[in-house]
Amino acid sequence: MKNKIVVFGLLIILISIGYFSDFKMFNFGNQKKEQVEIAEKSSASNYKNQIDYSPTSTTGQIIVHQNYSLSYFEKYEQAEWVFYELKSNAGNSNFKRPYFIQDPLVKTKSADYKNYKNSGYDKGHLCPAGDMKFSKEAFDDTFYTSNISPQKNEFNGGIWNRLENKTRYWAEKNNALFVVTGGVLKDGLKTIGKEKVAVPEYFYKILLQENKGRYKMIAFLMPNKMSDRPLYDYVVSVDEIEKMTGIDFFPILPDAIENELEKSSDYKSWSF
């Protein structure tokens, strides 16, 4: 009888270990070799929400902060994508901006902010601080250097800022959006600083809205320069961005739905 109790106890322990191991690799599909670094403050629910709809990583280094995740590309000293859910209650608190610091979860070390000094480029947020004003902690977390990319000032403060504001408007209107943002990274780009931070020629932003099992998607691809053109002039298909980046966006979606959404560049269901 004692032997049966011992065996049963060991079985329970093994099942528990297996469960939590499976949870930590939740929904990464074929990306079994990825290195996933998770902030200690990130709860299980936040972790699950961020991983469910996140893109694939071409680098194998995924960082999960409390309210956004990213795939860091050491070669270019920035994230190839940043992903988060933008809710309608993103907040509007006027927090004091902290200094940019290196991301403690990037094992290869994210670039120092000093690379941007006198470079002629802004430290452009990928996950905007303005999308994380619901708490001081969330706001401050956007000031990791893993979350910035070199942007021309007239781009960052111009059409890119218009797109960020429009994204917040759509999140308010639709209750929530899944957002993926990044620069198009490739060989031969101009670099800045001692660590040779790549300067993307193009930036993209992809939005997915889900409502009771129904989806709509829109993608933007913009050159890193000033523009007075309307936002809808920069709408492209997600397929086009996938070809440029090698990233599979929203792989969790059923193939039929994903293929239909990602081939379209129709923006009529979005109010500009």
mmCIF file with all atom_site columns, C-alpha atoms in Angstrom, residues 51-264:
data_model
loop_
_atom_site.group_PDB
_atom_site.id
_atom_site.type_symbol
_atom_site.label_atom_id
_atom_site.label_alt_id
_atom_site.label_comp_id
_atom_site.label_asym_id
_atom_site.label_entity_id
_atom_site.label_seq_id
_atom_site.pdbx_PDB_ins_code
_atom_site.Cartn_x
_atom_site.Cartn_y
_atom_site.Cartn_z
_atom_site.occupancy
_atom_site.B_iso_or_equiv
_atom_site.pdbx_formal_charge
_atom_site.auth_seq_id
_atom_site.auth_comp_id
_atom_site.auth_asym_id
_atom_site.auth_atom_id
_atom_site.pdbx_PDB_model_num
ATOM 1   C CA . ILE A 1 51  ? 1.973   35.022 -26.619 1.00 0.00 ? 51  ILE A CA 1
ATOM 2   C CA . ASP A 1 52  ? -1.389  34.019 -28.088 1.00 0.00 ? 52  ASP A CA 1
ATOM 3   C CA . TYR A 1 53  ? -1.286  36.405 -31.046 1.00 0.00 ? 53  TYR A CA 1
ATOM 4   C CA . SER A 1 54  ? 2.428   37.229 -31.254 1.00 0.00 ? 54  SER A CA 1
ATOM 5   C CA . PRO A 1 55  ? 4.365   36.862 -34.537 1.00 0.00 ? 55  PRO A CA 1
ATOM 6   C CA . THR A 1 56  ? 7.110   34.338 -35.191 1.00 0.00 ? 56  THR A CA 1
ATOM 7   C CA . SER A 1 57  ? 10.680  35.304 -34.368 1.00 0.00 ? 57  SER A CA 1
ATOM 8   C CA . THR A 1 58  ? 13.506  35.044 -36.896 1.00 0.00 ? 58  THR A CA 1
ATOM 9   C CA . THR A 1 59  ? 16.084  35.636 -34.154 1.00 0.00 ? 59  THR A CA 1
ATOM 10  C CA . GLY A 1 60  ? 15.148  33.173 -31.425 1.00 0.00 ? 60  GLY A CA 1
ATOM 11  C CA . GLN A 1 61  ? 15.316  35.869 -28.723 1.00 0.00 ? 61  GLN A CA 1
ATOM 12  C CA . ILE A 1 62  ? 11.855  36.801 -27.479 1.00 0.00 ? 62  ILE A CA 1
ATOM 13  C CA . ILE A 1 63  ? 11.491  39.149 -24.533 1.00 0.00 ? 63  ILE A CA 1
ATOM 14  C CA . VAL A 1 64  ? 8.207   39.283 -22.615 1.00 0.00 ? 64  VAL A CA 1
ATOM 15  C CA . HIS A 1 65  ? 7.658   42.364 -20.484 1.00 0.00 ? 65  HIS A CA 1
ATOM 16  C CA . GLN A 1 66  ? 4.531   42.887 -18.443 1.00 0.00 ? 66  GLN A CA 1
ATOM 17  C CA . ASN A 1 67  ? 2.552   44.714 -21.122 1.00 0.00 ? 67  ASN A CA 1
ATOM 18  C CA . TYR A 1 68  ? 4.389   44.069 -24.385 1.00 0.00 ? 68  TYR A CA 1
ATOM 19  C CA . SER A 1 69  ? 6.755   41.570 -25.936 1.00 0.00 ? 69  SER A CA 1
ATOM 20  C CA . LEU A 1 70  ? 9.465   41.860 -28.566 1.00 0.00 ? 70  LEU A CA 1
ATOM 21  C CA . SER A 1 71  ? 11.831  39.853 -30.727 1.00 0.00 ? 71  SER A CA 1
ATOM 22  C CA . TYR A 1 72  ? 15.333  41.301 -30.372 1.00 0.00 ? 72  TYR A CA 1
ATOM 23  C CA . PHE A 1 73  ? 17.689  41.286 -33.369 1.00 0.00 ? 73  PHE A CA 1
ATOM 24  C CA . GLU A 1 74  ? 21.213  41.660 -32.012 1.00 0.00 ? 74  GLU A CA 1
ATOM 25  C CA . LYS A 1 75  ? 22.737  42.103 -35.471 1.00 0.00 ? 75  LYS A CA 1
ATOM 26  C CA . TYR A 1 76  ? 20.763  45.326 -35.940 1.00 0.00 ? 76  TYR A CA 1
ATOM 27  C CA . GLU A 1 77  ? 20.669  46.321 -32.235 1.00 0.00 ? 77  GLU A CA 1
ATOM 28  C CA . GLN A 1 78  ? 16.877  46.664 -32.057 1.00 0.00 ? 78  GLN A CA 1
ATOM 29  C CA . ALA A 1 79  ? 13.678  44.651 -32.076 1.00 0.00 ? 79  ALA A CA 1
ATOM 30  C CA . GLU A 1 80  ? 12.452  43.193 -35.352 1.00 0.00 ? 80  GLU A CA 1
ATOM 31  C CA . TRP A 1 81  ? 8.952   43.506 -33.895 1.00 0.00 ? 81  TRP A CA 1
ATOM 32  C CA . VAL A 1 82  ? 7.165   44.713 -30.784 1.00 0.00 ? 82  VAL A CA 1
ATOM 33  C CA . PHE A 1 83  ? 3.747   43.266 -29.977 1.00 0.00 ? 83  PHE A CA 1
ATOM 34  C CA . TYR A 1 84  ? 1.040   44.287 -27.502 1.00 0.00 ? 84  TYR A CA 1
ATOM 35  C CA . GLU A 1 85  ? -2.677  44.567 -26.978 1.00 0.00 ? 85  GLU A CA 1
ATOM 36  C CA . LEU A 1 86  ? -3.881  48.154 -26.976 1.00 0.00 ? 86  LEU A CA 1
ATOM 37  C CA . LYS A 1 87  ? -7.089  48.533 -25.005 1.00 0.00 ? 87  LYS A CA 1
ATOM 38  C CA . SER A 1 88  ? -9.583  51.358 -25.018 1.00 0.00 ? 88  SER A CA 1
ATOM 39  C CA . ASN A 1 89  ? -8.614  52.300 -21.465 1.00 0.00 ? 89  ASN A CA 1
ATOM 40  C CA . ALA A 1 90  ? -4.944  52.971 -22.263 1.00 0.00 ? 90  ALA A CA 1
ATOM 41  C CA . GLY A 1 91  ? -5.097  55.996 -19.980 1.00 0.00 ? 91  GLY A CA 1
ATOM 42  C CA . ASN A 1 92  ? -4.036  59.613 -20.350 1.00 0.00 ? 92  ASN A CA 1
ATOM 43  C CA . SER A 1 93  ? -1.921  60.250 -17.268 1.00 0.00 ? 93  SER A CA 1
ATOM 44  C CA . ASN A 1 94  ? 0.830   62.821 -17.674 1.00 0.00 ? 94  ASN A CA 1
ATOM 45  C CA . PHE A 1 95  ? 3.768   60.846 -16.296 1.00 0.00 ? 95  PHE A CA 1
ATOM 46  C CA . LYS A 1 96  ? 7.293   62.242 -16.200 1.00 0.00 ? 96  LYS A CA 1
ATOM 47  C CA . ARG A 1 97  ? 9.471   60.681 -18.895 1.00 0.00 ? 97  ARG A CA 1
ATOM 48  C CA . PRO A 1 98  ? 12.290  58.561 -17.441 1.00 0.00 ? 98  PRO A CA 1
ATOM 49  C CA . TYR A 1 99  ? 15.731  58.105 -18.985 1.00 0.00 ? 99  TYR A CA 1
ATOM 50  C CA . PHE A 1 100 ? 16.220  55.362 -21.551 1.00 0.00 ? 100 PHE A CA 1
ATOM 51  C CA . ILE A 1 101 ? 17.999  52.329 -20.123 1.00 0.00 ? 101 ILE A CA 1
ATOM 52  C CA . GLN A 1 102 ? 19.214  49.019 -21.516 1.00 0.00 ? 102 GLN A CA 1
ATOM 53  C CA . ASP A 1 103 ? 16.790  46.111 -21.349 1.00 0.00 ? 103 ASP A CA 1
ATOM 54  C CA . PRO A 1 104 ? 17.857  43.780 -18.501 1.00 0.00 ? 104 PRO A CA 1
ATOM 55  C CA . LEU A 1 105 ? 16.161  40.809 -20.207 1.00 0.00 ? 105 LEU A CA 1
ATOM 56  C CA . VAL A 1 106 ? 18.164  41.014 -23.437 1.00 0.00 ? 106 VAL A CA 1
ATOM 57  C CA . LYS A 1 107 ? 21.034  38.620 -22.759 1.00 0.00 ? 107 LYS A CA 1
ATOM 58  C CA . THR A 1 108 ? 23.093  39.976 -25.655 1.00 0.00 ? 108 THR A CA 1
ATOM 59  C CA . LYS A 1 109 ? 22.496  43.485 -24.246 1.00 0.00 ? 109 LYS A CA 1
ATOM 60  C CA . SER A 1 110 ? 20.358  46.033 -26.042 1.00 0.00 ? 110 SER A CA 1
ATOM 61  C CA . ALA A 1 111 ? 22.105  49.060 -27.532 1.00 0.00 ? 111 ALA A CA 1
ATOM 62  C CA . ASP A 1 112 ? 23.098  51.962 -25.287 1.00 0.00 ? 112 ASP A CA 1
ATOM 63  C CA . TYR A 1 113 ? 21.031  55.119 -25.770 1.00 0.00 ? 113 TYR A CA 1
ATOM 64  C CA . LYS A 1 114 ? 24.295  57.057 -26.338 1.00 0.00 ? 114 LYS A CA 1
ATOM 65  C CA . ASN A 1 115 ? 24.450  55.574 -29.847 1.00 0.00 ? 115 ASN A CA 1
ATOM 66  C CA . TYR A 1 116 ? 21.711  58.048 -30.761 1.00 0.00 ? 116 TYR A CA 1
ATOM 67  C CA . LYS A 1 117 ? 23.546  61.122 -29.455 1.00 0.00 ? 117 LYS A CA 1
ATOM 68  C CA . ASN A 1 118 ? 24.304  63.634 -32.236 1.00 0.00 ? 118 ASN A CA 1
ATOM 69  C CA . SER A 1 119 ? 23.223  61.040 -34.790 1.00 0.00 ? 119 SER A CA 1
ATOM 70  C CA . GLY A 1 120 ? 20.498  63.143 -36.368 1.00 0.00 ? 120 GLY A CA 1
ATOM 71  C CA . TYR A 1 121 ? 17.885  60.533 -35.414 1.00 0.00 ? 121 TYR A CA 1
ATOM 72  C CA . ASP A 1 122 ? 15.234  60.348 -32.706 1.00 0.00 ? 122 ASP A CA 1
ATOM 73  C CA . LYS A 1 123 ? 14.943  57.456 -30.275 1.00 0.00 ? 123 LYS A CA 1
ATOM 74  C CA . GLY A 1 124 ? 11.682  56.355 -31.852 1.00 0.00 ? 124 GLY A CA 1
ATOM 75  C CA . HIS A 1 125 ? 9.421   54.206 -29.683 1.00 0.00 ? 125 HIS A CA 1
ATOM 76  C CA . LEU A 1 126 ? 8.076   51.022 -31.264 1.00 0.00 ? 126 LEU A CA 1
ATOM 77  C CA . CYS A 1 127 ? 5.583   50.472 -28.459 1.00 0.00 ? 127 CYS A CA 1
ATOM 78  C CA . PRO A 1 128 ? 4.624   54.114 -27.820 1.00 0.00 ? 128 PRO A CA 1
ATOM 79  C CA . ALA A 1 129 ? 4.751   55.451 -24.282 1.00 0.00 ? 129 ALA A CA 1
ATOM 80  C CA . GLY A 1 130 ? 1.391   57.043 -25.108 1.00 0.00 ? 130 GLY A CA 1
ATOM 81  C CA . ASP A 1 131 ? -0.163  53.577 -25.397 1.00 0.00 ? 131 ASP A CA 1
ATOM 82  C CA . MET A 1 132 ? 0.916   52.673 -21.862 1.00 0.00 ? 132 MET A CA 1
ATOM 83  C CA . LYS A 1 133 ? -0.386  55.545 -19.768 1.00 0.00 ? 133 LYS A CA 1
ATOM 84  C CA . PHE A 1 134 ? -2.644  53.386 -17.620 1.00 0.00 ? 134 PHE A CA 1
ATOM 85  C CA . SER A 1 135 ? 0.157   52.996 -15.034 1.00 0.00 ? 135 SER A CA 1
ATOM 86  C CA . LYS A 1 136 ? 3.556   54.525 -14.269 1.00 0.00 ? 136 LYS A CA 1
ATOM 87  C CA . GLU A 1 137 ? 5.143   51.093 -14.370 1.00 0.00 ? 137 GLU A CA 1
ATOM 88  C CA . ALA A 1 138 ? 3.774   50.316 -17.832 1.00 0.00 ? 138 ALA A CA 1
ATOM 89  C CA . PHE A 1 139 ? 4.801   53.775 -19.069 1.00 0.00 ? 139 PHE A CA 1
ATOM 90  C CA . ASP A 1 140 ? 8.361   53.431 -17.750 1.00 0.00 ? 140 ASP A CA 1
ATOM 91  C CA . ASP A 1 141 ? 8.752   49.971 -19.311 1.00 0.00 ? 141 ASP A CA 1
ATOM 92  C CA . THR A 1 142 ? 8.566   51.525 -22.787 1.00 0.00 ? 142 THR A CA 1
ATOM 93  C CA . PHE A 1 143 ? 11.857  53.312 -22.135 1.00 0.00 ? 143 PHE A CA 1
ATOM 94  C CA . TYR A 1 144 ? 14.050  50.258 -22.619 1.00 0.00 ? 144 TYR A CA 1
ATOM 95  C CA . THR A 1 145 ? 16.438  50.686 -25.543 1.00 0.00 ? 145 THR A CA 1
ATOM 96  C CA . SER A 1 146 ? 15.144  47.379 -26.940 1.00 0.00 ? 146 SER A CA 1
ATOM 97  C CA . ASN A 1 147 ? 11.943  49.299 -27.702 1.00 0.00 ? 147 ASN A CA 1
ATOM 98  C CA . ILE A 1 148 ? 13.451  52.077 -29.833 1.00 0.00 ? 148 ILE A CA 1
ATOM 99  C CA . SER A 1 149 ? 14.702  52.489 -33.382 1.00 0.00 ? 149 SER A CA 1
ATOM 100 C CA . PRO A 1 150 ? 16.372  55.421 -35.187 1.00 0.00 ? 150 PRO A CA 1
ATOM 101 C CA . GLN A 1 151 ? 13.725  57.623 -36.788 1.00 0.00 ? 151 GLN A CA 1
ATOM 102 C CA . LYS A 1 152 ? 13.997  60.933 -38.583 1.00 0.00 ? 152 LYS A CA 1
ATOM 103 C CA . ASN A 1 153 ? 12.549  63.662 -36.371 1.00 0.00 ? 153 ASN A CA 1
ATOM 104 C CA . GLU A 1 154 ? 10.168  64.866 -39.069 1.00 0.00 ? 154 GLU A CA 1
ATOM 105 C CA . PHE A 1 155 ? 8.926   61.286 -39.472 1.00 0.00 ? 155 PHE A CA 1
ATOM 106 C CA . ASN A 1 156 ? 8.684   60.457 -35.766 1.00 0.00 ? 156 ASN A CA 1
ATOM 107 C CA . GLY A 1 157 ? 6.865   63.686 -34.927 1.00 0.00 ? 157 GLY A CA 1
ATOM 108 C CA . GLY A 1 158 ? 4.931   63.770 -38.181 1.00 0.00 ? 158 GLY A CA 1
ATOM 109 C CA . ILE A 1 159 ? 3.151   61.009 -40.064 1.00 0.00 ? 159 ILE A CA 1
ATOM 110 C CA . TRP A 1 160 ? 4.300   58.284 -37.642 1.00 0.00 ? 160 TRP A CA 1
ATOM 111 C CA . ASN A 1 161 ? 2.807   60.235 -34.755 1.00 0.00 ? 161 ASN A CA 1
ATOM 112 C CA . ARG A 1 162 ? -0.401  60.630 -36.756 1.00 0.00 ? 162 ARG A CA 1
ATOM 113 C CA . LEU A 1 163 ? -0.559  56.867 -37.224 1.00 0.00 ? 163 LEU A CA 1
ATOM 114 C CA . GLU A 1 164 ? -0.008  56.257 -33.492 1.00 0.00 ? 164 GLU A CA 1
ATOM 115 C CA . ASN A 1 165 ? -2.824  58.659 -32.629 1.00 0.00 ? 165 ASN A CA 1
ATOM 116 C CA . LYS A 1 166 ? -5.106  57.021 -35.195 1.00 0.00 ? 166 LYS A CA 1
ATOM 117 C CA . THR A 1 167 ? -4.286  53.619 -33.717 1.00 0.00 ? 167 THR A CA 1
ATOM 118 C CA . ARG A 1 168 ? -5.380  54.825 -30.277 1.00 0.00 ? 168 ARG A CA 1
ATOM 119 C CA . TYR A 1 169 ? -8.582  56.175 -31.831 1.00 0.00 ? 169 TYR A CA 1
ATOM 120 C CA . TRP A 1 170 ? -9.319  52.787 -33.409 1.00 0.00 ? 170 TRP A CA 1
ATOM 121 C CA . ALA A 1 171 ? -8.580  50.978 -30.140 1.00 0.00 ? 171 ALA A CA 1
ATOM 122 C CA . GLU A 1 172 ? -11.049 53.259 -28.352 1.00 0.00 ? 172 GLU A CA 1
ATOM 123 C CA . LYS A 1 173 ? -13.649 52.693 -31.028 1.00 0.00 ? 173 LYS A CA 1
ATOM 124 C CA . ASN A 1 174 ? -13.167 48.914 -31.186 1.00 0.00 ? 174 ASN A CA 1
ATOM 125 C CA . ASN A 1 175 ? -12.456 48.323 -27.457 1.00 0.00 ? 175 ASN A CA 1
ATOM 126 C CA . ALA A 1 176 ? -9.054  46.751 -28.195 1.00 0.00 ? 176 ALA A CA 1
ATOM 127 C CA . LEU A 1 177 ? -6.522  46.059 -30.934 1.00 0.00 ? 177 LEU A CA 1
ATOM 128 C CA . PHE A 1 178 ? -3.532  43.770 -31.290 1.00 0.00 ? 178 PHE A CA 1
ATOM 129 C CA . VAL A 1 179 ? -0.587  45.832 -32.543 1.00 0.00 ? 179 VAL A CA 1
ATOM 130 C CA . VAL A 1 180 ? 2.694   44.771 -34.167 1.00 0.00 ? 180 VAL A CA 1
ATOM 131 C CA . THR A 1 181 ? 5.315   47.402 -35.007 1.00 0.00 ? 181 THR A CA 1
ATOM 132 C CA . GLY A 1 182 ? 8.881   47.331 -36.290 1.00 0.00 ? 182 GLY A CA 1
ATOM 133 C CA . GLY A 1 183 ? 11.431  48.547 -38.771 1.00 0.00 ? 183 GLY A CA 1
ATOM 134 C CA . VAL A 1 184 ? 12.220  46.566 -41.912 1.00 0.00 ? 184 VAL A CA 1
ATOM 135 C CA . LEU A 1 185 ? 15.674  45.179 -41.105 1.00 0.00 ? 185 LEU A CA 1
ATOM 136 C CA . LYS A 1 186 ? 18.073  44.060 -43.815 1.00 0.00 ? 186 LYS A CA 1
ATOM 137 C CA . ASP A 1 187 ? 21.754  44.073 -44.701 1.00 0.00 ? 187 ASP A CA 1
ATOM 138 C CA . GLY A 1 188 ? 23.309  47.272 -46.006 1.00 0.00 ? 188 GLY A CA 1
ATOM 139 C CA . LEU A 1 189 ? 21.358  49.729 -43.870 1.00 0.00 ? 189 LEU A CA 1
ATOM 140 C CA . LYS A 1 190 ? 23.000  52.893 -42.581 1.00 0.00 ? 190 LYS A CA 1
ATOM 141 C CA . THR A 1 191 ? 24.127  52.590 -38.948 1.00 0.00 ? 191 THR A CA 1
ATOM 142 C CA . ILE A 1 192 ? 24.679  54.991 -36.054 1.00 0.00 ? 192 ILE A CA 1
ATOM 143 C CA . GLY A 1 193 ? 26.852  54.916 -32.931 1.00 0.00 ? 193 GLY A CA 1
ATOM 144 C CA . LYS A 1 194 ? 29.680  52.669 -31.767 1.00 0.00 ? 194 LYS A CA 1
ATOM 145 C CA . GLU A 1 195 ? 27.345  49.682 -31.651 1.00 0.00 ? 195 GLU A CA 1
ATOM 146 C CA . LYS A 1 196 ? 26.217  50.260 -35.253 1.00 0.00 ? 196 LYS A CA 1
ATOM 147 C CA . VAL A 1 197 ? 22.480  50.534 -34.660 1.00 0.00 ? 197 VAL A CA 1
ATOM 148 C CA . ALA A 1 198 ? 20.763  50.010 -38.013 1.00 0.00 ? 198 ALA A CA 1
ATOM 149 C CA . VAL A 1 199 ? 18.578  52.793 -39.413 1.00 0.00 ? 199 VAL A CA 1
ATOM 150 C CA . PRO A 1 200 ? 15.504  51.253 -41.086 1.00 0.00 ? 200 PRO A CA 1
ATOM 151 C CA . GLU A 1 201 ? 14.418  52.786 -44.370 1.00 0.00 ? 201 GLU A CA 1
ATOM 152 C CA . TYR A 1 202 ? 10.853  51.644 -43.716 1.00 0.00 ? 202 TYR A CA 1
ATOM 153 C CA . PHE A 1 203 ? 8.667   51.066 -40.667 1.00 0.00 ? 203 PHE A CA 1
ATOM 154 C CA . TYR A 1 204 ? 5.521   48.968 -40.489 1.00 0.00 ? 204 TYR A CA 1
ATOM 155 C CA . LYS A 1 205 ? 2.519   48.757 -38.194 1.00 0.00 ? 205 LYS A CA 1
ATOM 156 C CA . ILE A 1 206 ? -0.058  45.957 -38.340 1.00 0.00 ? 206 ILE A CA 1
ATOM 157 C CA . LEU A 1 207 ? -3.378  46.052 -36.487 1.00 0.00 ? 207 LEU A CA 1
ATOM 158 C CA . LEU A 1 208 ? -5.752  43.186 -35.800 1.00 0.00 ? 208 LEU A CA 1
ATOM 159 C CA . GLN A 1 209 ? -9.210  43.622 -34.331 1.00 0.00 ? 209 GLN A CA 1
ATOM 160 C CA . GLU A 1 210 ? -11.215 40.651 -33.069 1.00 0.00 ? 210 GLU A CA 1
ATOM 161 C CA . ASN A 1 211 ? -14.869 40.762 -32.086 1.00 0.00 ? 211 ASN A CA 1
ATOM 162 C CA . LYS A 1 212 ? -16.697 37.557 -31.198 1.00 0.00 ? 212 LYS A CA 1
ATOM 163 C CA . GLY A 1 213 ? -14.672 35.457 -33.602 1.00 0.00 ? 213 GLY A CA 1
ATOM 164 C CA . ARG A 1 214 ? -14.788 37.996 -36.427 1.00 0.00 ? 214 ARG A CA 1
ATOM 165 C CA . TYR A 1 215 ? -11.567 39.671 -37.529 1.00 0.00 ? 215 TYR A CA 1
ATOM 166 C CA . LYS A 1 216 ? -10.358 42.626 -39.495 1.00 0.00 ? 216 LYS A CA 1
ATOM 167 C CA . MET A 1 217 ? -6.777  43.638 -40.210 1.00 0.00 ? 217 MET A CA 1
ATOM 168 C CA . ILE A 1 218 ? -4.894  46.587 -41.637 1.00 0.00 ? 218 ILE A CA 1
ATOM 169 C CA . ALA A 1 219 ? -1.190  47.145 -42.301 1.00 0.00 ? 219 ALA A CA 1
ATOM 170 C CA . PHE A 1 220 ? 0.915   50.235 -42.971 1.00 0.00 ? 220 PHE A CA 1
ATOM 171 C CA . LEU A 1 221 ? 4.382   50.501 -44.515 1.00 0.00 ? 221 LEU A CA 1
ATOM 172 C CA . MET A 1 222 ? 6.010   53.940 -44.333 1.00 0.00 ? 222 MET A CA 1
ATOM 173 C CA . PRO A 1 223 ? 9.388   55.327 -45.428 1.00 0.00 ? 223 PRO A CA 1
ATOM 174 C CA . ASN A 1 224 ? 11.473  56.846 -42.649 1.00 0.00 ? 224 ASN A CA 1
ATOM 175 C CA . LYS A 1 225 ? 11.030  60.432 -43.820 1.00 0.00 ? 225 LYS A CA 1
ATOM 176 C CA . MET A 1 226 ? 8.643   63.373 -43.701 1.00 0.00 ? 226 MET A CA 1
ATOM 177 C CA . SER A 1 227 ? 5.303   63.010 -45.439 1.00 0.00 ? 227 SER A CA 1
ATOM 178 C CA . ASP A 1 228 ? 2.114   65.040 -45.621 1.00 0.00 ? 228 ASP A CA 1
ATOM 179 C CA . ARG A 1 229 ? 0.222   62.319 -47.473 1.00 0.00 ? 229 ARG A CA 1
ATOM 180 C CA . PRO A 1 230 ? -2.908  60.745 -45.949 1.00 0.00 ? 230 PRO A CA 1
ATOM 181 C CA . LEU A 1 231 ? -2.419  57.604 -43.879 1.00 0.00 ? 231 LEU A CA 1
ATOM 182 C CA . TYR A 1 232 ? -4.417  55.406 -46.230 1.00 0.00 ? 232 TYR A CA 1
ATOM 183 C CA . ASP A 1 233 ? -1.829  56.018 -48.959 1.00 0.00 ? 233 ASP A CA 1
ATOM 184 C CA . TYR A 1 234 ? 0.489   53.752 -46.952 1.00 0.00 ? 234 TYR A CA 1
ATOM 185 C CA . VAL A 1 235 ? -1.890  50.823 -46.499 1.00 0.00 ? 235 VAL A CA 1
ATOM 186 C CA . VAL A 1 236 ? -0.412  47.581 -47.860 1.00 0.00 ? 236 VAL A CA 1
ATOM 187 C CA . SER A 1 237 ? -1.178  43.897 -47.483 1.00 0.00 ? 237 SER A CA 1
ATOM 188 C CA . VAL A 1 238 ? 0.353   41.992 -44.567 1.00 0.00 ? 238 VAL A CA 1
ATOM 189 C CA . ASP A 1 239 ? 1.676   39.532 -47.151 1.00 0.00 ? 239 ASP A CA 1
ATOM 190 C CA . GLU A 1 240 ? 3.883   42.299 -48.561 1.00 0.00 ? 240 GLU A CA 1
ATOM 191 C CA . ILE A 1 241 ? 5.424   42.993 -45.148 1.00 0.00 ? 241 ILE A CA 1
ATOM 192 C CA . GLU A 1 242 ? 5.901   39.279 -44.489 1.00 0.00 ? 242 GLU A CA 1
ATOM 193 C CA . LYS A 1 243 ? 7.872   38.955 -47.732 1.00 0.00 ? 243 LYS A CA 1
ATOM 194 C CA . MET A 1 244 ? 10.104  41.864 -46.732 1.00 0.00 ? 244 MET A CA 1
ATOM 195 C CA . THR A 1 245 ? 10.747  40.677 -43.168 1.00 0.00 ? 245 THR A CA 1
ATOM 196 C CA . GLY A 1 246 ? 10.442  36.874 -43.206 1.00 0.00 ? 246 GLY A CA 1
ATOM 197 C CA . ILE A 1 247 ? 8.083   37.143 -40.207 1.00 0.00 ? 247 ILE A CA 1
ATOM 198 C CA . ASP A 1 248 ? 4.779   35.276 -39.952 1.00 0.00 ? 248 ASP A CA 1
ATOM 199 C CA . PHE A 1 249 ? 2.296   37.645 -38.322 1.00 0.00 ? 249 PHE A CA 1
ATOM 200 C CA . PHE A 1 250 ? -0.609  36.231 -36.297 1.00 0.00 ? 250 PHE A CA 1
ATOM 201 C CA . PRO A 1 251 ? 0.158   32.540 -36.999 1.00 0.00 ? 251 PRO A CA 1
ATOM 202 C CA . ILE A 1 252 ? -2.435  31.488 -34.409 1.00 0.00 ? 252 ILE A CA 1
ATOM 203 C CA . LEU A 1 253 ? -5.275  32.410 -36.759 1.00 0.00 ? 253 LEU A CA 1
ATOM 204 C CA . PRO A 1 254 ? -6.864  29.566 -38.762 1.00 0.00 ? 254 PRO A CA 1
ATOM 205 C CA . ASP A 1 255 ? -5.098  29.385 -42.130 1.00 0.00 ? 255 ASP A CA 1
ATOM 206 C CA . ALA A 1 256 ? -8.183  30.263 -44.158 1.00 0.00 ? 256 ALA A CA 1
ATOM 207 C CA . ILE A 1 257 ? -8.844  33.398 -42.088 1.00 0.00 ? 257 ILE A CA 1
ATOM 208 C CA . GLU A 1 258 ? -5.159  34.386 -41.943 1.00 0.00 ? 258 GLU A CA 1
ATOM 209 C CA . ASN A 1 259 ? -4.690  34.022 -45.699 1.00 0.00 ? 259 ASN A CA 1
ATOM 210 C CA . GLU A 1 260 ? -7.815  36.039 -46.471 1.00 0.00 ? 260 GLU A CA 1
ATOM 211 C CA . LEU A 1 261 ? -6.900  38.871 -44.104 1.00 0.00 ? 261 LEU A CA 1
ATOM 212 C CA . GLU A 1 262 ? -3.213  39.056 -44.996 1.00 0.00 ? 262 GLU A CA 1
ATOM 213 C CA . LYS A 1 263 ? -3.641  39.251 -48.766 1.00 0.00 ? 263 LYS A CA 1
ATOM 214 C CA . SER A 1 264 ? -5.977  42.243 -48.557 1.00 0.00 ? 264 SER A CA 1
#
